[in-house]
Coordinates of C-alpha atoms in Angstrom, one line a residue:
M28 CA 100.9 77.2 99.5
A29 CA 102.1 73.6 99.5
V30 CA 98.6 72.3 99.5
S31 CA 97.7 74.4 96.4
M32 CA 100.8 73.0 94.6
V33 CA 99.6 69.5 95.4
G34 CA 96.1 70.3 94.1
A35 CA 97.7 71.5 90.8
Q36 CA 99.5 68.2 90.4
A37 CA 96.4 66.2 91.2
A38 CA 94.6 68.0 88.5
D39 CA 96.9 66.2 86.0
T40 CA 95.1 62.9 86.7
P41 CA 92.2 62.0 84.4
S42 CA 89.0 63.7 85.3
E43 CA 86.6 62.1 82.8
T44 CA 85.9 59.1 84.9
A45 CA 83.1 59.7 87.4
D46 CA 84.5 57.6 90.2
I47 CA 88.0 59.0 90.1
H48 CA 89.5 60.0 93.5
E49 CA 92.1 62.6 94.3
C50 CA 95.5 61.7 95.5
K51 CA 96.3 62.1 99.2
T52 CA 98.8 64.6 100.4
L53 CA 101.4 63.5 103.0
L54 CA 103.3 66.0 105.0
V55 CA 106.4 64.2 106.1
S56 CA 109.6 64.7 108.1
V57 CA 112.9 63.0 108.2
G58 CA 113.1 60.6 111.2
E59 CA 109.3 59.9 111.3
R60 CA 107.5 56.9 110.0
H61 CA 104.3 57.5 107.9
S62 CA 101.6 55.1 106.9
I63 CA 100.3 54.5 103.4
V64 CA 98.2 51.7 101.8
A65 CA 98.3 49.7 98.6
H66 CA 95.8 47.4 96.9
G67 CA 96.9 44.1 95.5
S68 CA 95.4 44.8 92.1
V69 CA 95.7 48.6 91.9
G70 CA 98.9 49.3 93.9
S71 CA 99.9 52.8 94.9
R72 CA 101.9 55.5 93.4
V73 CA 104.0 57.8 95.7
R74 CA 105.3 61.0 94.2
F75 CA 108.2 63.0 95.8
S76 CA 109.4 66.5 95.2
N77 CA 112.9 65.3 94.2
P78 CA 114.2 62.3 92.2
I79 CA 114.4 59.0 94.1
K80 CA 117.8 57.5 94.6
S81 CA 116.7 54.2 96.1
A82 CA 113.7 52.5 97.6
V83 CA 114.3 49.5 99.9
T84 CA 112.0 46.9 101.8
A85 CA 113.0 44.1 104.1
L86 CA 110.8 41.5 102.4
P87 CA 111.7 39.5 99.3
E88 CA 110.5 40.6 95.9
S89 CA 108.0 37.7 95.9
A90 CA 106.0 39.5 98.5
W91 CA 105.8 43.1 97.2
D92 CA 106.5 44.8 93.9
V93 CA 108.5 48.0 94.4
E94 CA 109.7 50.1 91.4
H95 CA 110.8 53.7 91.1
K96 CA 111.6 56.1 88.3
D97 CA 112.6 59.8 88.6
K98 CA 110.2 61.2 91.3
N99 CA 107.7 58.4 91.3
L100 CA 107.5 55.2 93.2
W101 CA 105.1 52.3 92.6
I102 CA 104.4 49.7 95.3
R103 CA 101.9 46.7 95.2
P104 CA 101.4 43.7 97.6
K105 CA 101.5 40.1 96.2
F106 CA 99.0 37.7 97.8
D107 CA 100.4 34.4 96.6
K108 CA 99.5 31.2 98.5
E109 CA 100.4 30.9 102.2
I110 CA 102.5 34.1 102.5
A111 CA 99.5 36.5 102.1
K112 CA 99.0 37.0 105.8
E113 CA 102.7 37.4 106.6
V114 CA 103.3 40.1 104.0
S115 CA 100.2 42.3 104.5
Q116 CA 102.5 45.0 106.0
V117 CA 105.9 46.1 105.0
G118 CA 108.5 48.7 106.0
L119 CA 109.8 50.9 103.2
T120 CA 112.7 53.4 103.2
V121 CA 113.0 55.9 100.4
V122 CA 116.2 57.9 99.8
L123 CA 116.0 60.9 97.6
S124 CA 118.8 62.5 95.4
T125 CA 119.1 65.2 98.0
G126 CA 120.1 62.7 100.6
D127 CA 116.8 63.0 102.6
E128 CA 115.5 59.6 103.9
Y129 CA 111.8 58.9 104.6
D130 CA 110.4 55.8 106.3
F131 CA 107.0 54.4 105.5
L132 CA 104.8 51.6 106.8
V133 CA 102.8 50.2 103.9
N134 CA 99.7 48.2 104.6
S135 CA 97.7 46.1 102.1
T136 CA 94.1 47.2 101.8
D137 CA 90.9 46.1 100.1
N138 CA 90.0 49.8 99.4
T139 CA 90.9 50.8 95.9
D140 CA 89.8 54.4 96.4
I141 CA 93.3 55.5 97.6
S142 CA 96.0 54.7 95.0
C143 CA 98.3 57.7 95.0
F144 CA 100.1 59.9 97.4
F145 CA 102.0 63.2 97.1
V146 CA 104.8 63.5 99.6
I147 CA 105.8 67.0 100.7
D148 CA 108.4 67.7 103.4
K149 CA 107.1 69.8 106.2
R150 CA 110.2 72.1 106.0
T151 CA 109.4 72.9 102.4
A152 CA 105.7 73.4 103.2
F153 CA 106.4 75.7 106.1
A154 CA 109.1 77.6 104.0
N155 CA 106.6 78.1 101.3
L156 CA 104.0 79.3 103.7
T157 CA 106.5 81.7 105.2
L158 CA 107.5 82.9 101.8
D159 CA 103.9 83.3 100.8
K160 CA 103.3 85.4 104.0
K161 CA 106.3 87.5 103.2
E162 CA 105.1 88.0 99.7
Q163 CA 101.6 89.0 101.0
D164 CA 103.2 91.4 103.5
L165 CA 105.3 92.9 100.6
I166 CA 102.2 93.3 98.5
R167 CA 100.3 94.9 101.3
F168 CA 103.3 97.2 101.9
R169 CA 103.5 98.1 98.2
N170 CA 99.8 98.8 98.2
S171 CA 100.1 100.9 101.3
L172 CA 102.9 102.9 99.6
A173 CA 100.9 103.3 96.4
G174 CA 97.9 104.5 98.5
R175 CA 100.1 106.9 100.4
A176 CA 101.7 108.2 97.2
Q177 CA 98.2 108.8 95.7
E178 CA 97.1 110.6 98.9
L179 CA 100.2 112.9 98.8
D180 CA 99.6 113.6 95.1
E181 CA 96.0 114.5 95.9
R182 CA 97.1 116.8 98.8
E183 CA 99.7 118.4 96.5
A184 CA 97.1 119.0 93.8
Q185 CA 94.7 120.5 96.4
M186 CA 97.5 122.7 97.9
R187 CA 98.4 123.9 94.4
A188 CA 94.8 124.7 93.6
D189 CA 94.4 126.5 96.9
Y190 CA 97.6 128.5 96.3
E191 CA 96.5 129.5 92.8
H192 CA 93.1 130.5 94.1
S193 CA 94.8 132.6 96.9
L194 CA 97.3 134.1 94.4
S195 CA 94.5 135.0 92.0
N196 CA 92.5 136.7 94.9
T197 CA 95.7 138.6 96.0
Q198 CA 96.4 139.7 92.4
R199 CA 92.8 141.0 92.1
Q200 CA 93.1 142.8 95.4
V201 CA 96.4 144.4 94.5
Q202 CA 95.1 145.4 91.0
S203 CA 92.0 146.9 92.6
Q204 CA 94.1 148.8 95.1
A205 CA 96.4 150.0 92.4
I206 CA 93.5 151.2 90.3
D207 CA 92.0 152.9 93.3
A208 CA 95.4 154.6 94.0
I209 CA 95.7 155.7 90.4
E210 CA 92.2 157.1 90.3
A211 CA 92.8 158.9 93.6
F212 CA 96.0 160.3 92.2
K213 CA 94.3 161.4 89.0
F214 CA 91.6 163.1 91.0
R215 CA 94.0 165.3 92.9
I216 CA 96.7 165.7 90.2
R217 CA 97.1 169.2 88.6
T218 CA 98.7 169.4 85.1
P219 CA 98.2 173.0 83.9
Y220 CA 101.9 173.9 83.5
E221 CA 103.9 175.4 80.6
W222 CA 107.6 175.4 80.1
S223 CA 110.2 176.5 77.5
N224 CA 113.9 176.3 77.0
S225 CA 116.1 179.4 77.1
D226 CA 117.6 178.2 73.8
A227 CA 115.4 179.5 71.1
S228 CA 115.9 176.5 68.8
P229 CA 116.6 173.4 71.0
K230 CA 117.2 170.1 69.4
Y231 CA 114.8 168.5 71.8
S232 CA 112.7 169.5 74.8
V233 CA 114.5 168.8 78.0
V234 CA 111.2 168.5 80.0
N235 CA 108.5 166.0 79.0
S236 CA 105.8 166.7 81.6
V237 CA 105.1 168.7 84.8
Y238 CA 102.3 168.1 87.4
D239 CA 101.6 168.3 91.1
D240 CA 99.5 166.5 93.7
G241 CA 98.8 169.5 95.9
Q242 CA 101.9 168.8 98.0
W243 CA 104.7 168.0 95.6
T244 CA 105.7 169.2 92.2
Y245 CA 106.9 166.6 89.7
V246 CA 109.1 167.3 86.7
R247 CA 109.9 164.5 84.2
V248 CA 112.9 165.0 81.9
S249 CA 113.3 163.5 78.5
E250 CA 116.5 161.6 79.3
V251 CA 118.1 160.3 82.5
G252 CA 121.7 160.9 83.5
F253 CA 121.7 164.7 83.5
G254 CA 123.2 164.8 87.0
A255 CA 122.2 167.2 89.7
P256 CA 120.5 170.3 88.2
I257 CA 120.0 173.6 90.0
I258 CA 116.3 174.2 90.7
T259 CA 115.1 177.6 91.9
S260 CA 111.7 179.0 92.7
R261 CA 111.1 182.6 91.7
S262 CA 109.0 184.8 94.0
G263 CA 108.8 188.3 92.6
E264 CA 112.4 189.2 91.7
T265 CA 114.0 186.7 94.1
D266 CA 115.2 183.2 93.2
N267 CA 115.3 180.7 96.0
V268 CA 116.9 177.2 95.7
V269 CA 114.4 174.5 96.4
Q270 CA 114.9 170.9 97.7
Y271 CA 114.1 168.0 95.5
E272 CA 114.5 164.2 95.1
Y273 CA 115.5 162.5 91.9
S274 CA 114.7 159.0 90.5
D275 CA 117.3 158.0 87.9
I276 CA 115.0 155.1 86.9
T277 CA 112.0 157.2 86.0
G278 CA 113.8 160.5 85.3
V279 CA 111.4 162.4 87.7
Y280 CA 112.4 165.3 89.9
K281 CA 110.2 165.5 93.0
I282 CA 110.2 169.0 94.3
N283 CA 109.0 170.0 97.7
G284 CA 106.0 172.4 97.6
L285 CA 104.0 174.2 94.9
H286 CA 105.6 176.9 92.9
N287 CA 104.3 179.5 90.4
S288 CA 107.6 179.7 88.6
L289 CA 110.5 177.3 88.6
H290 CA 113.9 177.5 86.8
L291 CA 115.9 174.3 86.1
K292 CA 119.5 174.7 85.0
I293 CA 120.5 171.4 83.4
E294 CA 123.9 171.3 81.9
D295 CA 123.9 174.3 79.5
K296 CA 120.2 174.7 79.3
V297 CA 117.8 176.6 81.5
V298 CA 114.1 175.6 81.5
T299 CA 111.4 177.9 82.9
I300 CA 108.2 176.3 84.2
E301 CA 105.1 178.3 84.9
R302 CA 102.1 177.1 86.9
K303 CA 98.8 178.2 85.3
G304 CA 95.3 178.6 86.6

């Protein structure tokens, strides 16, 4: 990550010239001495990540030119007269605004290809690499969660589709069974019954319908809540009380057995039911 930052800074240098050369990256640490070069005509620019507080050499100003401003330092050897050989190498200490101190050994060179350096502290580079790795791990983790969420959504959609399909099949089966049961009931049901109230001019008919299934006789009344009627079956001149079940929800009396003549005494009314045929 640190190298890519350096590359971005190097891109700021002019690119129109065919023989232009990229700046060199220096990974440095406090307490180590690093070598750089400078040409007498071109000099070298050294850029740091923080502003420079001071830059000091042990040689007089007549031997080397050293200037700095903000994050940039410029250094150039002077080859005047007899001191040329003695000043071809110089020690340089740079102190940044952060308090970090870096030591350099600057050598004069005839090579003009290298004229700029980007200085990056190893701690910063490694921290950036570590941060970059953590960011990549976080991105992979997020992508994994997104993929897992998509997988769960797809599974949920499939389970919902399977449930709806199963429910639809069950509903069809239940409906088919219900239709079969109704048809079977219709096949064996018998409805030729007649009934009348003892009251010659009733306000309404107490009984709505009467039918049997060959085993039970069913009497549906017009309203619920009549209470427990007295139901008898007439055989000849004898009336026998019969057993029955009553559903207050449907208003149906389910009477055990088949009977040619039934009498229902409900409140103050008596209904006579005759089985025909």
